[in-house]
Coordinates of C-alpha atoms and ligand atoms in Angstrom, one line a residue:
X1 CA -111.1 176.2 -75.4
X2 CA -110.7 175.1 -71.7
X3 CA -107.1 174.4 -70.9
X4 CA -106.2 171.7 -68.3
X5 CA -105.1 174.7 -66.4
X6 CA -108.3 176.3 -66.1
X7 CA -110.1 173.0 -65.7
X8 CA -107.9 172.3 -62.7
X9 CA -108.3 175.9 -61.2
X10 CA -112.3 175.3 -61.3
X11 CA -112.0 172.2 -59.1
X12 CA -112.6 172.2 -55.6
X13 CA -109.4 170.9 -54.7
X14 CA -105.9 171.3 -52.5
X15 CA -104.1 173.5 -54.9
X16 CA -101.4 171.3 -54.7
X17 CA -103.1 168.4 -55.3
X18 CA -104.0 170.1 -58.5
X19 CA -100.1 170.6 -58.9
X20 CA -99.6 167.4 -58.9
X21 CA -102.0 167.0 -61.9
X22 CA -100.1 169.5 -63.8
X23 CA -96.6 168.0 -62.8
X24 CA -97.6 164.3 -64.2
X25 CA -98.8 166.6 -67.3
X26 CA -95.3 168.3 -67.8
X27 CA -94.2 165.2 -67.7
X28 CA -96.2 163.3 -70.3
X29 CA -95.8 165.9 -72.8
X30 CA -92.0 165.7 -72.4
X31 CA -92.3 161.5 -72.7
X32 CA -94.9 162.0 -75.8
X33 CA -91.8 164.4 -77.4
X34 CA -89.2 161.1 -76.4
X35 CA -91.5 158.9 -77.8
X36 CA -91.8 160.8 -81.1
X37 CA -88.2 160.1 -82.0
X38 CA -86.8 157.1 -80.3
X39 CA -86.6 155.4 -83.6
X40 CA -84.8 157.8 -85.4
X41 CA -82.2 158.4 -82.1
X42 CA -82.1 154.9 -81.4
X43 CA -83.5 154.8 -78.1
X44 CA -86.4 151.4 -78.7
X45 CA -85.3 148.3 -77.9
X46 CA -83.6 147.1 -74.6
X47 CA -82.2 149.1 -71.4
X48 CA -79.8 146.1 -70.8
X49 CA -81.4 145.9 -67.4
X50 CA -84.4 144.6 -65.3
X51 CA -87.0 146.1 -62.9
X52 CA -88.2 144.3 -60.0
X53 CA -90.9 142.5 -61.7
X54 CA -88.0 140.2 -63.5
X55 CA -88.5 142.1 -66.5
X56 CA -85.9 143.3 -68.9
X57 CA -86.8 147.3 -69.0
X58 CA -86.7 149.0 -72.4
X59 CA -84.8 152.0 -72.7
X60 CA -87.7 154.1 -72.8
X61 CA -88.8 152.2 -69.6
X62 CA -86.0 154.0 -68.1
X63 CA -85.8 157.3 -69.9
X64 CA -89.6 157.5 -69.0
X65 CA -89.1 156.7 -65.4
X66 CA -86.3 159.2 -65.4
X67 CA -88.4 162.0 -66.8
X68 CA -91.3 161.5 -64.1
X69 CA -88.6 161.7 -61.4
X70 CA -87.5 164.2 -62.6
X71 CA -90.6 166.5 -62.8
X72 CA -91.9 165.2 -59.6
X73 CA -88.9 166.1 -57.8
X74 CA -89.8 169.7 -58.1
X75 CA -92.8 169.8 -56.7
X76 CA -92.7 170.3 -53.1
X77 CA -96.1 169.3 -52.7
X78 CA -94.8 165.4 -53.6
X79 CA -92.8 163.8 -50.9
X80 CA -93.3 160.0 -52.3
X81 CA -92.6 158.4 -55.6
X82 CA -93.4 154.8 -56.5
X83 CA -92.4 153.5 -59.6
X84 CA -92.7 150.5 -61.2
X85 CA -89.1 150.6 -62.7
X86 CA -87.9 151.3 -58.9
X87 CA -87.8 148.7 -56.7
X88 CA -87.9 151.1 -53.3
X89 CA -89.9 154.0 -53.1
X90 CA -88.3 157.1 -53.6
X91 CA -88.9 159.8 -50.7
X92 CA -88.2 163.5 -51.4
X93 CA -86.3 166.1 -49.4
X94 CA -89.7 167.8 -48.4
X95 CA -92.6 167.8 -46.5
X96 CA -95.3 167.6 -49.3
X97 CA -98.9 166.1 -48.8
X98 CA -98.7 163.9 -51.7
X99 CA -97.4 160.2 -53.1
X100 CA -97.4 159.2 -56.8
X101 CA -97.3 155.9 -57.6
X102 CA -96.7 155.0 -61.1
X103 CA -96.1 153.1 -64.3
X104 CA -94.0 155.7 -66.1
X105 CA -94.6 154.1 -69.7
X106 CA -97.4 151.0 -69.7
X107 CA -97.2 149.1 -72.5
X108 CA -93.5 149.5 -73.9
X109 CA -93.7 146.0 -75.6
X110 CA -95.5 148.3 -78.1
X111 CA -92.9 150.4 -78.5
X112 CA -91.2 149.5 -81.1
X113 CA -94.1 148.5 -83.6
X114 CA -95.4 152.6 -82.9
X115 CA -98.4 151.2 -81.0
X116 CA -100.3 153.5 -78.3
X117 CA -98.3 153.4 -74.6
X118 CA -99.1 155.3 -71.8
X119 CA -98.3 157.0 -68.3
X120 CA -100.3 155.7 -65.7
X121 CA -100.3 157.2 -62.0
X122 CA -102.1 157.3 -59.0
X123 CA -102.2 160.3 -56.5
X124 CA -102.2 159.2 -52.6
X125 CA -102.0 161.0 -49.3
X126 CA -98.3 160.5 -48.7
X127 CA -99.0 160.9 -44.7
X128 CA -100.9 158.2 -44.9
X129 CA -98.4 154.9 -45.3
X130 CA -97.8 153.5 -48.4
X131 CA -100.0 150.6 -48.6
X132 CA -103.5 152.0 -49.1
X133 CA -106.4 150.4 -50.8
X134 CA -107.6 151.8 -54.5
X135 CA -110.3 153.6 -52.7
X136 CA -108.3 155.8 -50.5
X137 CA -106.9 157.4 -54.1
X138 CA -107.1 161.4 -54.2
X139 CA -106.5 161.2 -57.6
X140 CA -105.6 159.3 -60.8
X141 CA -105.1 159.6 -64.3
X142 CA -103.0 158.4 -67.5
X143 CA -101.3 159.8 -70.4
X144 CA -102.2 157.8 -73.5
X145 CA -99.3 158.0 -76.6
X146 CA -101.1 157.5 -79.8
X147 CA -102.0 159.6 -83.2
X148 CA -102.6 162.0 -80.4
X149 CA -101.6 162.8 -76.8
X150 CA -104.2 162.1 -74.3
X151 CA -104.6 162.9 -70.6
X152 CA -107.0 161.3 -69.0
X153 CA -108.1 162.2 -65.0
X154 CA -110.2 162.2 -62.7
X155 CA -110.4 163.8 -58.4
X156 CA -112.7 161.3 -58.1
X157 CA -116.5 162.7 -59.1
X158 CA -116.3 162.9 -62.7
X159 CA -113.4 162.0 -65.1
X160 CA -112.6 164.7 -67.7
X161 CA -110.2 164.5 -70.8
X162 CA -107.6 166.4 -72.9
X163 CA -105.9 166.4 -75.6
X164 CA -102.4 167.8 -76.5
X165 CA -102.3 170.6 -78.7
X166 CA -99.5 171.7 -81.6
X167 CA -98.5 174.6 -78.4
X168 CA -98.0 171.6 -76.3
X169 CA -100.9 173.1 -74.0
X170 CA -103.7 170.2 -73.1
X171 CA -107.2 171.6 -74.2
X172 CA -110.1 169.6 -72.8
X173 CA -112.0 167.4 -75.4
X174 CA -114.5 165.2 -72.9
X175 CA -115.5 167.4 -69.7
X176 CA -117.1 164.3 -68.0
X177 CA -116.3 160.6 -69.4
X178 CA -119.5 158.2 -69.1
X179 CA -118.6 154.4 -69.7
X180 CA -122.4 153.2 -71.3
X181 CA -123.4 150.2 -68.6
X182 CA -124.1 147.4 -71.6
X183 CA -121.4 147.0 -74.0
X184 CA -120.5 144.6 -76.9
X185 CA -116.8 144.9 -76.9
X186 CA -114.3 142.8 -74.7
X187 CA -111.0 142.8 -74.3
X188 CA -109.0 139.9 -73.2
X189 CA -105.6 137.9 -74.4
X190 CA -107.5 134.9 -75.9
X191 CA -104.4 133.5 -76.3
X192 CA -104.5 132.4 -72.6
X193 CA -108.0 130.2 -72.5
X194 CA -106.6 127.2 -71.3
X195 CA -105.3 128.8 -68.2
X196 CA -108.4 130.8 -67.5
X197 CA -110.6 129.9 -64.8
X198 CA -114.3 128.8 -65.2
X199 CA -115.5 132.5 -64.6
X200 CA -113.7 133.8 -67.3
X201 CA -114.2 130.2 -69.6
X202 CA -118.3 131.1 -69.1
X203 CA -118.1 134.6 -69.2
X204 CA -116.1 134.6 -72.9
X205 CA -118.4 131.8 -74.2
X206 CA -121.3 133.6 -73.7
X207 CA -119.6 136.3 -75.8
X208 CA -118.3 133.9 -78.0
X209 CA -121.9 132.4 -78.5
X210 CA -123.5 135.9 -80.1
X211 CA -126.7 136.5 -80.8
X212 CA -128.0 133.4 -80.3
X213 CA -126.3 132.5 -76.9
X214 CA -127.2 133.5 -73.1
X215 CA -126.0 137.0 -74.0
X216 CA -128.1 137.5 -76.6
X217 CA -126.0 139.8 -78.4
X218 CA -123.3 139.8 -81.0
X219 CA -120.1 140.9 -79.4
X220 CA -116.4 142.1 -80.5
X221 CA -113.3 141.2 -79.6
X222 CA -110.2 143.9 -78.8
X223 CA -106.9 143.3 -77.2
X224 CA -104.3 145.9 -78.0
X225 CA -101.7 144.4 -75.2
X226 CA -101.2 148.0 -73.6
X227 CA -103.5 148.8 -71.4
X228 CA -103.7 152.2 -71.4
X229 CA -105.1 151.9 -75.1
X230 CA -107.7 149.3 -74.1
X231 CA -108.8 151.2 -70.8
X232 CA -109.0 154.6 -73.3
X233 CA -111.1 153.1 -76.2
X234 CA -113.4 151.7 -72.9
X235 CA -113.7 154.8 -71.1
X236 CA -114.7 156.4 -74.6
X237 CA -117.1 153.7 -76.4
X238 CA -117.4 151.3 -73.2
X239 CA -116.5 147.5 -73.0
X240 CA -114.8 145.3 -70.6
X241 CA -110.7 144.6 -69.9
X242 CA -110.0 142.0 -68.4
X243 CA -106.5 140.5 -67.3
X244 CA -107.8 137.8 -64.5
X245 CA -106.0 135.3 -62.4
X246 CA -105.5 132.5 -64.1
X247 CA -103.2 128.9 -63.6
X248 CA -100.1 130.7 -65.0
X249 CA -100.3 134.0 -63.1
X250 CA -101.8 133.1 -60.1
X251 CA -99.0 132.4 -57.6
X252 CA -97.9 135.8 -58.4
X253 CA -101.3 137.0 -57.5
X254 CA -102.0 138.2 -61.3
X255 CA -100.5 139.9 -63.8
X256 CA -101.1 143.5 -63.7
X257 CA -99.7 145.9 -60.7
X258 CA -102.4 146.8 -58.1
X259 CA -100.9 150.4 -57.1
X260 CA -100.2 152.1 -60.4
X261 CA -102.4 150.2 -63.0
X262 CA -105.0 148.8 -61.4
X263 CA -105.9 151.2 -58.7
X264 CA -105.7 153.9 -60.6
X265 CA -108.0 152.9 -64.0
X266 CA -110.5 151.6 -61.3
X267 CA -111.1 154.8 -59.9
X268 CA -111.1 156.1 -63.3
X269 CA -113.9 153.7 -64.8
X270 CA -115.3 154.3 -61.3
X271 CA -115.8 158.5 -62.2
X272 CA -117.0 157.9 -65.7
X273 CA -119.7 155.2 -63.7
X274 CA -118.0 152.2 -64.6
X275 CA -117.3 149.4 -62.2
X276 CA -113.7 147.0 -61.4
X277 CA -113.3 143.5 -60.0
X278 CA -110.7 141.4 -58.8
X279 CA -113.2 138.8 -59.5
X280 CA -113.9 138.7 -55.4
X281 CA -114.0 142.1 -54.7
X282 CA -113.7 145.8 -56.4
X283 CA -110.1 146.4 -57.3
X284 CA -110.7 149.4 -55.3
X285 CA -111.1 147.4 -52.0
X286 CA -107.7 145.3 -52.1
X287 CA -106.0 146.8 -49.1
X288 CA -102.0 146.0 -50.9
X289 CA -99.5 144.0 -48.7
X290 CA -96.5 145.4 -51.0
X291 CA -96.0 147.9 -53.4
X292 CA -95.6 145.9 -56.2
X293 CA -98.3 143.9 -55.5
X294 CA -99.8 141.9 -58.7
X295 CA -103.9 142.0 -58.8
X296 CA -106.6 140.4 -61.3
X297 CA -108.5 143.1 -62.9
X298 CA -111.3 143.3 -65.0
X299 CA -112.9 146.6 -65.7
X300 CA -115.6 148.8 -67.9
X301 CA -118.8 148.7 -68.7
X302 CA -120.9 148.1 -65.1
X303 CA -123.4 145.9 -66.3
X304 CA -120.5 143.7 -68.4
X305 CA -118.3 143.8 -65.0
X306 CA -121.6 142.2 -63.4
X307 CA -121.8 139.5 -65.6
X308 CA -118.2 138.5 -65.0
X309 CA -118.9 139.0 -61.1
X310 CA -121.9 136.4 -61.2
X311 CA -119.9 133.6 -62.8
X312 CA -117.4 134.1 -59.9
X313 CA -120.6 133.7 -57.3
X314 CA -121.3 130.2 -59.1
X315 CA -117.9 129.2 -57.3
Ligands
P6P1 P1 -100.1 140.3 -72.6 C1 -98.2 145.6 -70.9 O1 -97.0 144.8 -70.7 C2 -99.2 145.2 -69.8 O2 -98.7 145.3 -68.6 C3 -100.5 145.9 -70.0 O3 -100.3 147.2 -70.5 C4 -101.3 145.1 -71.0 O4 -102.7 145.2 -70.9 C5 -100.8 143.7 -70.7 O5 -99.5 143.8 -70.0 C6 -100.6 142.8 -71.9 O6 -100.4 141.5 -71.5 O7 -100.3 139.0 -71.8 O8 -101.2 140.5 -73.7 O9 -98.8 140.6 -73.1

């Protein structure tokens, strides 16, 4: 078996940008052990508490957040953290190459009905400012918390997975993900049509319409409502996510955060030959104005993210 720590020596990268890999792996095995117990120790529900988005966190929110910190701040190669439970970035007593941006535990609404979360994070050259576009990302990757412990990354050229083992060692289980260009799965909260725009009204329709409609093909719907699970089952079986701007969400500029969830499953879907879209451009492309900033995404299967891109063209 190839452990993540051989799979990372065989890269042809910074060694401590392969540090950081292991770091944001330390610390998802340590959340997937939280995560195991908080019903038993009492630790779902609310922190009492919101984040900068408005929203109340859930302990685990916290505890999560806490953990990441904590494992980031000893590596000396990571001099920046951004969080998405921290409304200021967090800069580190050292010199280190590296920021992290990150959702330390997507998807917590789950939480407490033992549905799959995940750590999301994004890997940026900390000498570089903090408001880079998606495409300047040395790395990214996701821990996905579900009947088994994923980590999910890519450097950029291919995306490679693992899976947690009963040492607590990640073994890899997919050396190179490949999203298949045609899909017949999409994801989407239906429950939001009458606020979608006409791109995402004609994209569904055609979906909607099966075999016998412009698509031509019958098609499935999936919508877990974390993320991390949706973007997993597409980067293993393909399909579409899609979370677009729509009447309710777009004064805030979307729904979903453009540093450390949609930058980094763009570049992900990007490795495995996937594509993203804000709807205007590739998520990849948004150069951010804040940290927090909010972006539209939809993102999977290439030929699926094409369709959705052509509706927007018709204006
Ligand atoms: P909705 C979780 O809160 C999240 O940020 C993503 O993980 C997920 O895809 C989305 O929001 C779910 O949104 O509108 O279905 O609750």
């Amino acid at each position: 078996m190839t452990t993540l720590s051989d799979w990372l020596a065989a890269q042809n990268v910074d060694q401590g940008l392969a540090s950081v890999m292991t770091t944001m792996a330390a610390a998802s095995v340590e959340i997937a052990g939280v995560l195991r117990q908080a019903a038993i120790t009492g630790q779902t529900g609310l922190a009492g508490q919101t984040n900068v988005q408005g929203e109340d966190q859930k302990a685990l929110d916290v505890i999560s957040n806490h953990i990441v910190l904590n494992h980031i701040g000893q590596n000396p190669h990571i001099s920046i953290l951004i969080s998405e439970e921290l409304d200021e970035p967090v800069h580190l007593q050292n010199q280190g190459a590296y920021l992290v941006a990150t959702d330390p535990l997507d998807g917590s609404s789950n939480l407490d009905v033992n549905v799959t979360v995940g750590t999301i994070f994004s890997i940026l050259d900390a000498r570089k400012g903090l408001l880079q576009p998606g495409s300047a990302q040395l790395g990214a990757g996701y821990a996905a918390y579900g009947p088994a412990t994923s980590f999910v990354i890519t450097f950029g050229p291919v995306a490679a997975a693992f899976t947690l083992d009963e040492t607590g060692v990640f073994v890899l289980t997919t050396a190179q993900l490949g999203v298949p260009a045609a899909s017949a799965e999409y994801a989407i909260n239906t429950a939001r049509e009458r606020l979608w725009d006409r791109a995402t009204k004609g994209y569904v329709a055609e979906n909607v319409a099966g075999e016998t409609g412009p698509a031509g093909k019958r098609y499935n719907m999936r919508w877990v409502g974390s993320m991390v699970a949706d973007v997993h089952r597409i980067l293993m079986r393909g399909g579409i996510f899609m979370y677009p701007l729509d009447s309710e969400n777009a004064a805030k500029g979307g729904r979903l955060r453009l540093l450390y969830e949609g930058n980094p499953m763009a570049l992900l879907v990007q490795a495995a030959g996937g594509a993203s879209t804000t709807g205007q451009q590739s998520v990849l492309d948004v150069v951010p104005s804040d940290i927090h900033q909010r972006v539209p995404v939809v993102l999977g299967s290439a030929d699926e993210v094409k369709r959705v891109e052509a509706w927007y063209a018709k204006g």
